[in-house]
mmCIF file of C-alpha atoms and ligand atoms in Angstrom:
data_model
loop_
_atom_site.group_PDB
_atom_site.id
_atom_site.type_symbol
_atom_site.label_atom_id
_atom_site.label_comp_id
_atom_site.label_asym_id
_atom_site.label_seq_id
_atom_site.Cartn_x
_atom_site.Cartn_y
_atom_site.Cartn_z
ATOM 1 C CA UNK A 23 16.855 -24.364 32.551
ATOM 2 C CA UNK A 24 16.501 -20.363 32.546
ATOM 3 C CA UNK A 25 16.795 -21.090 36.215
ATOM 4 C CA UNK A 26 20.643 -21.605 36.249
ATOM 5 C CA UNK A 27 22.449 -18.739 34.470
ATOM 6 C CA UNK A 28 25.315 -20.874 33.892
ATOM 7 C CA UNK A 29 23.058 -23.618 31.990
ATOM 8 C CA UNK A 30 21.337 -21.232 29.712
ATOM 9 C CA UNK A 31 24.601 -19.688 28.179
ATOM 10 C CA UNK A 32 26.034 -16.662 29.071
ATOM 11 C CA UNK A 33 28.222 -16.304 25.985
ATOM 12 C CA UNK A 34 24.586 -16.185 23.869
ATOM 13 C CA UNK A 35 23.808 -12.788 26.503
ATOM 14 C CA UNK A 36 26.872 -11.478 26.552
ATOM 15 C CA UNK A 37 27.545 -11.055 22.865
ATOM 16 C CA UNK A 38 24.108 -8.940 22.631
ATOM 17 C CA UNK A 39 23.703 -5.586 24.472
ATOM 18 C CA UNK A 40 22.903 -4.427 28.286
ATOM 19 C CA UNK A 41 19.609 -2.623 26.174
ATOM 20 C CA UNK A 42 19.197 -3.597 23.000
ATOM 21 C CA UNK A 43 17.025 -1.775 20.403
ATOM 22 C CA UNK A 44 17.157 -4.405 17.053
ATOM 23 C CA UNK A 45 16.082 -3.482 13.729
ATOM 24 C CA UNK A 46 15.091 -6.263 11.377
ATOM 25 C CA UNK A 47 16.134 -4.389 7.967
ATOM 26 C CA UNK A 48 14.941 -6.806 5.679
ATOM 27 C CA UNK A 49 11.234 -5.657 7.487
ATOM 28 C CA UNK A 50 12.265 -2.476 6.505
ATOM 29 C CA UNK A 51 12.586 -3.494 2.680
ATOM 30 C CA UNK A 52 9.225 -5.474 3.259
ATOM 31 C CA UNK A 53 7.608 -3.504 4.334
ATOM 32 C CA UNK A 54 8.398 -0.248 1.386
ATOM 33 C CA UNK A 55 7.763 -2.676 -1.430
ATOM 34 C CA UNK A 56 4.224 -3.489 -0.016
ATOM 35 C CA UNK A 57 3.658 0.667 0.750
ATOM 36 C CA UNK A 58 4.834 0.537 -3.024
ATOM 37 C CA UNK A 59 1.962 -2.074 -4.240
ATOM 38 C CA UNK A 60 -0.240 -0.713 -2.674
ATOM 39 C CA UNK A 61 -0.321 2.279 -3.350
ATOM 40 C CA UNK A 62 1.179 2.500 -6.790
ATOM 41 C CA UNK A 63 2.175 6.002 -7.391
ATOM 42 C CA UNK A 64 5.057 6.749 -9.156
ATOM 43 C CA UNK A 65 7.494 7.642 -6.429
ATOM 44 C CA UNK A 66 7.573 6.726 -3.289
ATOM 45 C CA UNK A 67 9.516 8.945 -0.494
ATOM 46 C CA UNK A 68 10.654 7.161 2.720
ATOM 47 C CA UNK A 69 10.749 9.703 5.213
ATOM 48 C CA UNK A 70 13.837 8.798 7.879
ATOM 49 C CA UNK A 71 13.779 12.099 9.666
ATOM 50 C CA UNK A 72 14.162 12.450 14.100
ATOM 51 C CA UNK A 73 17.205 8.747 13.573
ATOM 52 C CA UNK A 74 14.575 7.106 11.376
ATOM 53 C CA UNK A 75 11.807 7.225 13.764
ATOM 54 C CA UNK A 76 14.121 5.858 16.357
ATOM 55 C CA UNK A 77 15.230 2.920 13.873
ATOM 56 C CA UNK A 78 19.206 4.613 12.900
ATOM 57 C CA UNK A 79 18.245 7.421 9.580
ATOM 58 C CA UNK A 80 21.591 5.639 7.773
ATOM 59 C CA UNK A 81 21.097 1.889 7.900
ATOM 60 C CA UNK A 82 17.329 2.475 7.623
ATOM 61 C CA UNK A 83 17.341 4.654 4.564
ATOM 62 C CA UNK A 84 19.613 2.369 2.559
ATOM 63 C CA UNK A 85 17.391 -0.343 3.671
ATOM 64 C CA UNK A 86 13.954 2.307 2.106
ATOM 65 C CA UNK A 87 15.870 2.336 -0.920
ATOM 66 C CA UNK A 88 16.260 -1.841 -1.292
ATOM 67 C CA UNK A 89 12.849 -1.871 -1.093
ATOM 68 C CA UNK A 90 12.337 0.003 -3.782
ATOM 69 C CA UNK A 91 11.767 3.483 -2.481
ATOM 70 C CA UNK A 92 13.408 6.334 -4.917
ATOM 71 C CA UNK A 93 13.407 9.588 -2.046
ATOM 72 C CA UNK A 94 14.293 10.191 1.054
ATOM 73 C CA UNK A 95 12.578 12.566 3.334
ATOM 74 C CA UNK A 96 13.927 14.107 6.131
ATOM 75 C CA UNK A 97 13.503 17.444 8.389
ATOM 76 C CA UNK A 98 16.583 19.343 8.206
ATOM 77 C CA UNK A 99 19.581 19.755 5.879
ATOM 78 C CA UNK A 100 22.003 18.005 9.009
ATOM 79 C CA UNK A 101 20.228 15.401 8.867
ATOM 80 C CA UNK A 102 20.074 14.766 4.641
ATOM 81 C CA UNK A 103 24.182 15.484 4.588
ATOM 82 C CA UNK A 104 24.162 12.984 7.125
ATOM 83 C CA UNK A 105 22.423 10.683 4.431
ATOM 84 C CA UNK A 106 24.972 11.906 1.745
ATOM 85 C CA UNK A 107 27.929 11.081 4.103
ATOM 86 C CA UNK A 108 27.269 7.675 4.282
ATOM 87 C CA UNK A 109 27.106 7.573 0.743
ATOM 88 C CA UNK A 110 24.002 7.633 -0.307
ATOM 89 C CA UNK A 111 23.064 8.928 -3.380
ATOM 90 C CA UNK A 112 19.156 8.787 -3.889
ATOM 91 C CA UNK A 113 17.278 12.099 -4.625
ATOM 92 C CA UNK A 114 16.611 13.593 -0.591
ATOM 93 C CA UNK A 115 14.451 16.296 0.393
ATOM 94 C CA UNK A 116 15.008 18.442 3.646
ATOM 95 C CA UNK A 117 11.538 20.860 4.658
ATOM 96 C CA UNK A 118 12.447 22.689 7.776
ATOM 97 C CA UNK A 119 15.049 25.098 8.368
ATOM 98 C CA UNK A 120 15.184 28.065 10.977
ATOM 99 C CA UNK A 121 16.936 31.421 10.080
ATOM 100 C CA UNK A 122 20.816 30.124 10.279
ATOM 101 C CA UNK A 123 19.550 26.886 7.555
ATOM 102 C CA UNK A 124 22.748 25.930 5.642
ATOM 103 C CA UNK A 125 21.304 26.057 1.820
ATOM 104 C CA UNK A 126 24.667 26.003 0.329
ATOM 105 C CA UNK A 127 25.526 22.835 2.091
ATOM 106 C CA UNK A 128 22.196 21.463 0.753
ATOM 107 C CA UNK A 129 22.404 22.923 -2.882
ATOM 108 C CA UNK A 130 26.549 21.412 -2.871
ATOM 109 C CA UNK A 131 25.522 17.856 -1.841
ATOM 110 C CA UNK A 132 22.110 17.980 -3.967
ATOM 111 C CA UNK A 133 19.845 17.893 -1.537
ATOM 112 C CA UNK A 134 16.314 19.463 -2.799
ATOM 113 C CA UNK A 135 15.685 21.874 -0.495
ATOM 114 C CA UNK A 136 11.708 21.994 0.642
ATOM 115 C CA UNK A 137 10.363 25.880 0.701
ATOM 116 C CA UNK A 138 7.307 27.210 2.591
ATOM 117 C CA UNK A 139 7.662 31.106 2.494
ATOM 118 C CA UNK A 140 8.661 33.831 0.670
ATOM 119 C CA UNK A 141 11.372 34.655 2.879
ATOM 120 C CA UNK A 142 12.819 31.509 2.481
ATOM 121 C CA UNK A 143 12.695 31.295 -1.123
ATOM 122 C CA UNK A 144 14.676 34.563 -1.263
ATOM 123 C CA UNK A 145 17.163 33.656 0.499
ATOM 124 C CA UNK A 146 17.232 29.941 -1.569
ATOM 125 C CA UNK A 147 17.909 32.231 -5.025
ATOM 126 C CA UNK A 148 20.315 34.156 -3.565
ATOM 127 C CA UNK A 149 22.362 30.777 -2.019
ATOM 128 C CA UNK A 150 25.591 30.026 -3.877
ATOM 129 C CA UNK A 151 24.433 27.430 -6.553
ATOM 130 C CA UNK A 152 21.297 26.432 -8.231
ATOM 131 C CA UNK A 153 19.266 24.895 -5.469
ATOM 132 C CA UNK A 154 16.370 22.327 -6.453
ATOM 133 C CA UNK A 155 13.220 23.152 -4.476
ATOM 134 C CA UNK A 156 9.880 22.017 -3.741
ATOM 135 C CA UNK A 157 7.266 24.613 -2.239
ATOM 136 C CA UNK A 158 5.176 23.930 0.348
ATOM 137 C CA UNK A 159 1.953 25.101 0.102
ATOM 138 C CA UNK A 160 -0.517 25.098 3.483
ATOM 139 C CA UNK A 161 -3.875 23.164 1.922
ATOM 140 C CA UNK A 162 -5.079 23.470 5.310
ATOM 141 C CA UNK A 163 -3.109 21.999 7.915
ATOM 142 C CA UNK A 164 -2.597 25.484 9.981
ATOM 143 C CA UNK A 165 1.175 24.968 10.139
ATOM 144 C CA UNK A 166 4.172 24.951 7.694
ATOM 145 C CA UNK A 167 3.920 26.203 4.465
ATOM 146 C CA UNK A 168 2.540 29.511 2.365
ATOM 147 C CA UNK A 169 -1.074 30.766 3.752
ATOM 148 C CA UNK A 170 -3.405 30.278 0.683
ATOM 149 C CA UNK A 171 -3.912 33.800 0.177
ATOM 150 C CA UNK A 172 0.128 34.151 -0.481
ATOM 151 C CA UNK A 173 -0.243 31.369 -2.760
ATOM 152 C CA UNK A 174 -0.641 32.879 -6.260
ATOM 153 C CA UNK A 175 1.784 35.468 -5.444
ATOM 154 C CA UNK A 176 4.892 33.275 -3.850
ATOM 155 C CA UNK A 177 4.510 30.856 -7.601
ATOM 156 C CA UNK A 178 4.504 34.022 -9.853
ATOM 157 C CA UNK A 179 8.391 34.587 -8.015
ATOM 158 C CA UNK A 180 8.932 31.199 -7.511
ATOM 159 C CA UNK A 181 8.418 30.964 -11.560
ATOM 160 C CA UNK A 182 10.574 34.705 -11.868
ATOM 161 C CA UNK A 183 13.809 33.483 -10.107
ATOM 162 C CA UNK A 184 13.469 29.774 -11.888
ATOM 163 C CA UNK A 185 13.655 31.978 -15.673
ATOM 164 C CA UNK A 186 16.005 33.767 -14.210
ATOM 165 C CA UNK A 187 18.429 30.514 -13.626
ATOM 166 C CA UNK A 188 18.602 30.887 -9.640
ATOM 167 C CA UNK A 189 16.908 28.362 -8.807
ATOM 168 C CA UNK A 190 15.408 25.690 -9.942
ATOM 169 C CA UNK A 191 11.168 24.226 -9.224
ATOM 170 C CA UNK A 192 10.205 20.364 -8.837
ATOM 171 C CA UNK A 193 7.804 19.747 -6.497
ATOM 172 C CA UNK A 194 4.992 21.483 -5.175
ATOM 173 C CA UNK A 195 3.883 19.990 -1.683
ATOM 174 C CA UNK A 196 1.103 20.523 1.508
ATOM 175 C CA UNK A 197 0.927 17.879 4.319
ATOM 176 C CA UNK A 198 -2.668 16.654 5.569
ATOM 177 C CA UNK A 199 -4.337 16.898 8.791
ATOM 178 C CA UNK A 200 -6.275 13.768 8.757
ATOM 179 C CA UNK A 201 -8.702 15.083 9.934
ATOM 180 C CA UNK A 202 -11.574 13.067 8.797
ATOM 181 C CA UNK A 203 -12.902 12.502 4.792
ATOM 182 C CA UNK A 204 -14.112 16.076 3.944
ATOM 183 C CA UNK A 205 -11.090 17.882 5.335
ATOM 184 C CA UNK A 206 -8.921 15.686 3.607
ATOM 185 C CA UNK A 207 -11.447 16.384 0.119
ATOM 186 C CA UNK A 208 -11.185 20.073 0.962
ATOM 187 C CA UNK A 209 -7.201 19.666 1.274
ATOM 188 C CA UNK A 210 -6.724 17.847 -2.060
ATOM 189 C CA UNK A 211 -9.025 21.065 -3.528
ATOM 190 C CA UNK A 212 -7.299 23.894 -2.579
ATOM 191 C CA UNK A 213 -4.075 21.620 -3.254
ATOM 192 C CA UNK A 214 -5.095 20.918 -6.903
ATOM 193 C CA UNK A 215 -5.493 24.846 -7.099
ATOM 194 C CA UNK A 216 -2.313 25.426 -6.073
ATOM 195 C CA UNK A 217 -0.816 23.209 -9.124
ATOM 196 C CA UNK A 218 -2.980 25.228 -11.371
ATOM 197 C CA UNK A 219 -1.557 28.458 -10.377
ATOM 198 C CA UNK A 220 2.042 26.806 -10.816
ATOM 199 C CA UNK A 221 0.980 25.704 -14.021
ATOM 200 C CA UNK A 222 -0.451 28.818 -15.047
ATOM 201 C CA UNK A 223 2.436 30.563 -13.890
ATOM 202 C CA UNK A 224 4.941 28.526 -15.818
ATOM 203 C CA UNK A 225 5.813 26.357 -13.618
ATOM 204 C CA UNK A 226 6.123 22.935 -15.365
ATOM 205 C CA UNK A 227 7.023 19.318 -14.897
ATOM 206 C CA UNK A 228 6.582 19.209 -10.955
ATOM 207 C CA UNK A 229 5.944 16.272 -8.463
ATOM 208 C CA UNK A 230 2.913 16.589 -6.852
ATOM 209 C CA UNK A 231 3.200 14.936 -3.208
ATOM 210 C CA UNK A 232 0.617 15.725 -0.777
ATOM 211 C CA UNK A 233 -0.113 11.798 1.744
ATOM 212 C CA UNK A 234 1.551 10.495 4.066
ATOM 213 C CA UNK A 235 1.446 6.917 5.179
ATOM 214 C CA UNK A 236 -2.044 7.506 6.598
ATOM 215 C CA UNK A 237 -3.424 9.279 3.181
ATOM 216 C CA UNK A 238 -1.166 6.846 1.171
ATOM 217 C CA UNK A 239 -3.022 3.532 2.241
ATOM 218 C CA UNK A 240 -6.588 5.324 2.925
ATOM 219 C CA UNK A 241 -7.405 8.023 0.880
ATOM 220 C CA UNK A 242 -6.474 7.600 -3.095
ATOM 221 C CA UNK A 243 -7.299 10.916 -3.564
ATOM 222 C CA UNK A 244 -4.034 11.992 -2.210
ATOM 223 C CA UNK A 245 -1.169 9.891 -3.882
ATOM 224 C CA UNK A 246 -1.073 12.069 -6.584
ATOM 225 C CA UNK A 247 2.702 12.086 -7.794
ATOM 226 C CA UNK A 248 4.520 10.854 -5.064
ATOM 227 C CA UNK A 249 3.986 9.484 -1.595
ATOM 228 C CA UNK A 250 5.963 10.266 1.755
ATOM 229 C CA UNK A 251 5.992 7.333 4.290
ATOM 230 C CA UNK A 252 7.300 7.491 7.396
ATOM 231 C CA UNK A 253 5.237 5.334 10.172
ATOM 232 C CA UNK A 254 4.468 2.146 7.930
ATOM 233 C CA UNK A 255 8.245 1.884 6.299
ATOM 234 C CA UNK A 256 8.919 0.962 9.962
ATOM 235 C CA UNK A 257 5.977 -1.811 9.887
ATOM 236 C CA UNK A 258 3.840 0.532 12.688
ATOM 237 C CA UNK A 259 0.106 2.085 11.615
ATOM 238 C CA UNK A 260 -0.502 5.468 11.569
ATOM 239 C CA UNK A 261 -4.035 4.088 12.954
ATOM 240 C CA UNK A 262 -6.063 3.625 16.002
ATOM 241 C CA UNK A 263 -8.094 0.596 14.564
ATOM 242 C CA UNK A 264 -5.920 -1.325 12.680
ATOM 243 C CA UNK A 265 -2.663 -3.342 13.448
ATOM 244 C CA UNK A 266 0.530 -3.689 11.480
ATOM 245 C CA UNK A 267 -0.855 -6.977 10.140
ATOM 246 C CA UNK A 268 -4.432 -5.838 9.132
ATOM 247 C CA UNK A 269 -2.101 -3.547 7.121
ATOM 248 C CA UNK A 270 0.129 -6.386 5.735
ATOM 249 C CA UNK A 271 3.297 -4.495 7.629
ATOM 250 C CA UNK A 272 5.835 -5.866 9.752
ATOM 251 C CA UNK A 273 7.411 -3.963 12.569
ATOM 252 C CA UNK A 274 10.658 -3.539 12.434
ATOM 253 C CA UNK A 275 11.990 -2.761 16.275
ATOM 254 C CA UNK A 276 12.172 -5.053 18.849
ATOM 255 C CA UNK A 277 13.356 -3.171 22.782
ATOM 256 C CA UNK A 278 14.583 -5.663 25.006
ATOM 257 C CA UNK A 279 17.274 -5.878 27.785
ATOM 258 C CA UNK A 280 19.081 -8.273 30.317
ATOM 259 C CA UNK A 281 17.535 -8.963 33.206
ATOM 260 C CA UNK A 282 20.271 -7.171 35.722
ATOM 261 C CA UNK A 283 18.684 -8.604 39.085
ATOM 262 C CA UNK A 284 16.421 -11.205 40.778
ATOM 263 C CA UNK A 285 14.851 -11.792 44.207
ATOM 264 C CA UNK A 286 12.435 -13.047 46.122
ATOM 265 C CA UNK A 287 10.855 -10.486 48.598
ATOM 266 C CA UNK A 288 7.990 -11.671 50.962
ATOM 267 C CA UNK A 289 4.257 -10.273 50.681
ATOM 268 C CA UNK A 290 3.617 -6.667 51.068
ATOM 269 C CA UNK A 291 6.913 -5.367 49.934
ATOM 270 C CA UNK A 292 6.149 -2.175 48.292
ATOM 271 C CA UNK A 293 8.430 -2.148 44.655
ATOM 272 C CA UNK A 294 10.043 1.184 43.371
ATOM 273 C CA UNK A 295 8.753 4.986 44.237
ATOM 274 C CA UNK A 296 6.297 6.088 45.630
ATOM 275 C CA UNK A 297 5.423 1.962 46.731
ATOM 276 C CA UNK A 298 2.302 2.312 43.948
ATOM 277 C CA UNK A 299 3.020 -1.040 43.709
ATOM 278 C CA UNK A 300 3.075 -3.894 46.220
ATOM 279 C CA UNK A 301 3.464 -7.656 46.218
ATOM 280 C CA UNK A 302 0.376 -10.062 47.408
ATOM 281 C CA UNK A 303 2.643 -13.184 48.092
ATOM 282 C CA UNK A 304 6.028 -13.979 48.145
ATOM 283 C CA UNK A 305 6.527 -13.478 44.548
ATOM 284 C CA UNK A 306 10.199 -12.643 42.260
ATOM 285 C CA UNK A 307 11.101 -9.481 41.096
ATOM 286 C CA UNK A 308 13.222 -8.703 37.990
ATOM 287 C CA UNK A 309 14.835 -5.898 37.279
ATOM 288 C CA UNK A 310 14.726 -4.128 33.753
ATOM 289 C CA UNK A 311 17.557 -2.053 33.401
ATOM 290 C CA UNK A 312 15.335 0.595 30.798
ATOM 291 C CA UNK A 313 13.988 4.008 31.948
ATOM 292 C CA UNK A 314 12.705 7.341 30.972
ATOM 293 C CA UNK A 315 16.112 8.140 30.296
ATOM 294 C CA UNK A 316 15.891 5.458 27.404
ATOM 295 C CA UNK A 317 12.577 6.558 26.643
ATOM 296 C CA UNK A 318 10.229 4.388 28.437
ATOM 297 C CA UNK A 319 7.595 6.663 28.940
ATOM 298 C CA UNK A 320 7.451 6.704 32.629
ATOM 299 C CA UNK A 321 3.445 7.032 31.759
ATOM 300 C CA UNK A 322 3.086 3.092 31.153
ATOM 301 C CA UNK A 323 3.987 2.802 35.565
ATOM 302 C CA UNK A 324 2.215 -0.278 36.589
ATOM 303 C CA UNK A 325 0.994 -0.585 32.508
ATOM 304 C CA UNK A 326 3.294 -1.341 30.511
ATOM 305 C CA UNK A 327 3.494 -4.800 29.069
ATOM 306 C CA UNK A 328 7.169 -6.971 29.210
ATOM 307 C CA UNK A 329 7.438 -10.259 27.826
ATOM 308 C CA UNK A 330 9.997 -12.397 29.376
ATOM 309 C CA UNK A 331 10.816 -15.832 28.195
ATOM 310 C CA UNK A 332 7.810 -15.727 26.327
ATOM 311 C CA UNK A 333 5.282 -14.777 29.417
ATOM 312 C CA UNK A 334 4.051 -11.081 29.156
ATOM 313 C CA UNK A 335 3.783 -8.966 32.427
ATOM 314 C CA UNK A 336 3.443 -5.497 33.276
ATOM 315 C CA UNK A 337 6.234 -3.242 34.808
ATOM 316 C CA UNK A 338 5.238 -3.106 38.919
ATOM 317 C CA UNK A 339 4.894 0.053 39.868
ATOM 318 C CA UNK A 340 6.911 3.117 39.129
ATOM 319 C CA UNK A 341 9.310 3.386 35.425
ATOM 320 C CA UNK A 342 12.088 5.566 37.097
ATOM 321 C CA UNK A 343 14.838 7.086 35.292
ATOM 322 C CA UNK A 344 17.218 3.921 34.298
ATOM 323 C CA UNK A 345 15.227 0.913 35.725
ATOM 324 C CA UNK A 346 11.591 -0.652 36.019
ATOM 325 C CA UNK A 347 10.725 -3.916 38.078
ATOM 326 C CA UNK A 348 8.425 -7.117 36.708
ATOM 327 C CA UNK A 349 6.544 -9.165 39.165
ATOM 328 C CA UNK A 350 7.396 -12.558 37.645
ATOM 329 C CA UNK A 351 5.480 -14.792 40.086
ATOM 330 C CA UNK A 352 7.000 -18.389 40.421
ATOM 331 C CA UNK A 353 8.504 -18.204 37.382
ATOM 332 C CA UNK A 354 12.143 -19.398 36.600
ATOM 333 C CA UNK A 355 13.418 -16.398 35.808
ATOM 334 C CA UNK A 356 17.130 -15.716 36.211
ATOM 335 C CA UNK A 357 20.005 -12.537 35.535
ATOM 336 C CA UNK A 358 20.384 -12.623 32.136
ATOM 337 C CA UNK A 359 16.924 -13.066 30.017
ATOM 338 C CA UNK A 360 16.005 -11.091 28.246
ATOM 339 C CA UNK A 361 12.820 -8.955 29.139
ATOM 340 C CA UNK A 362 11.346 -7.704 25.520
ATOM 341 C CA UNK A 363 8.922 -4.201 25.473
ATOM 342 C CA UNK A 364 7.587 -4.886 21.858
ATOM 343 C CA UNK A 365 8.405 -5.574 18.865
ATOM 344 C CA UNK A 366 6.642 -8.330 16.603
ATOM 345 C CA UNK A 367 3.229 -8.789 18.131
ATOM 346 C CA UNK A 368 3.792 -11.667 15.400
ATOM 347 C CA UNK A 369 6.486 -12.979 17.320
ATOM 348 C CA UNK A 370 4.154 -13.161 20.473
ATOM 349 C CA UNK A 371 5.543 -10.140 22.072
ATOM 350 C CA UNK A 372 3.819 -6.396 22.704
ATOM 351 C CA UNK A 373 3.477 -4.076 20.840
ATOM 352 C CA UNK A 374 4.589 -0.747 19.980
ATOM 353 C CA UNK A 375 1.017 -0.026 20.237
ATOM 354 C CA UNK A 376 0.329 -1.636 23.451
ATOM 355 C CA UNK A 377 2.966 0.665 24.940
ATOM 356 C CA UNK A 378 1.347 4.231 23.193
ATOM 357 C CA UNK A 379 -1.762 2.784 24.744
ATOM 358 C CA UNK A 380 -0.903 2.373 28.232
ATOM 359 C CA UNK A 381 1.602 5.764 27.193
ATOM 360 C CA UNK A 382 -1.627 7.883 26.537
ATOM 361 C CA UNK A 383 -0.259 8.259 23.218
ATOM 362 C CA UNK A 384 0.722 6.950 19.877
ATOM 363 C CA UNK A 385 2.857 4.520 18.851
ATOM 364 C CA UNK A 386 5.224 7.342 16.705
ATOM 365 C CA UNK A 387 6.188 8.710 20.322
ATOM 366 C CA UNK A 388 7.546 5.293 21.660
ATOM 367 C CA UNK A 389 9.638 4.304 18.843
ATOM 368 C CA UNK A 390 11.222 8.183 17.878
ATOM 369 C CA UNK A 391 11.909 8.752 21.903
ATOM 370 C CA UNK A 392 13.911 5.860 22.155
ATOM 371 C CA UNK A 393 17.405 6.900 22.915
ATOM 372 C CA UNK A 394 19.779 6.773 26.392
ATOM 373 C CA UNK A 395 22.001 3.835 26.810
ATOM 374 C CA UNK A 396 20.139 1.905 23.797
ATOM 375 C CA UNK A 397 22.809 0.718 21.693
ATOM 376 C CA UNK A 398 20.628 -0.276 18.116
ATOM 377 C CA UNK A 399 21.518 -3.521 16.275
ATOM 378 C CA UNK A 400 21.229 -4.060 12.817
ATOM 379 C CA UNK A 401 19.599 -7.969 10.922
ATOM 380 C CA UNK A 402 19.018 -8.350 7.525
HETATM 381 C C1 PLP B 530 7.084 13.287 9.214
HETATM 382 C C2 PLP B 530 6.318 13.725 7.855
HETATM 383 C C3 PLP B 530 5.859 12.566 6.749
HETATM 384 C C4 PLP B 530 5.937 11.024 7.261
HETATM 385 O O1 PLP B 530 4.823 10.994 7.666
HETATM 386 P P1 PLP B 530 3.759 9.599 8.606
HETATM 387 O O2 PLP B 530 2.707 9.571 9.367
HETATM 388 O O3 PLP B 530 4.943 9.024 9.457
HETATM 389 O O4 PLP B 530 4.282 8.641 6.937
HETATM 390 C C5 PLP B 530 5.006 13.340 5.904
HETATM 391 N N1 PLP B 530 5.429 14.512 5.635
HETATM 392 C C6 PLP B 530 5.540 14.869 6.206
HETATM 393 C C7 PLP B 530 6.065 16.398 5.992
HETATM 394 C C8 PLP B 530 6.034 15.003 7.257
HETATM 395 O O5 PLP B 530 7.012 15.637 8.250
#
């Protein structure tokens, strides 16, 4: 039937976008509920930065709240404003700001502001309105946040600004380097110390948060009052040696495209730029309209797995900007059949982890980079 396009049902295929990221929102809700049970913290922040790791920020946020998330996390104030504009009212924290950041708009929309320096603290305090602030301390990641040596001074100043009614300090947070158990323990110790200083200078009832998905799942001492979970809510594993299924998570996104051409070619036919692949027998080549412009990593040329009609093949030759080729042998593949790059491996398709391995990267990058001409569809 798949060999006959008229019989395989043009309607069934034409109803789907040519290039589709199909997001199962019930999987996101399920994953949040599973993570909540696994971590047992009072609060769970679903991180929906970077267009919800490529899944779509607003639908992912709603699904996460349905699953029991009581906070949302983003990087930019603009991302937080997008959630508010969509009518999402739960607490939202935005934690990375440029020199021209729109703090006033964030305050007006009830967005909590992550602050990682004295200069930013002053800017937020002197913006119109009373900001709700989470102070970020660097406990050893060496990235953003107040340096250990400056923590006491910044916390004292924060307490003073709070007493003057210029802002409210609601949280204290940091981020883990995931550099091993000892490194985690060292960061927990520095964080505990910062929390003790906060208490001593009169900053009380702070929501303390340190762990992202990896810490939340594997290092109970890092959970504190709230965990900020990103990759896990999308059903992907932050660990190299644990799959989604191992963690009880369901990958939410399936990336596929309709095959746009098939043709029989002779043995010895060179395929795609540079002819890095050559057919070894008469065979059928199927063309998939996804390329690195859509975020399919060129590094996975000749290697990325693709499932067509229940059979998994490899990309043949180079992945180009807009397309790549699959050598399907003598399988009866037809124009309109779906080529699935990754999804939930429980359904028999490759995983984002498989693509990450072939591209020499991590699953985070595989899903986050999706873009170009892909259309998102949502299923609940
Ligand atoms: C992205 C991010 C997270 C979420 O990390 P995951 O590993 O995806 O769970 C948490 N906290 C901060 C500060 C982040 O930037």
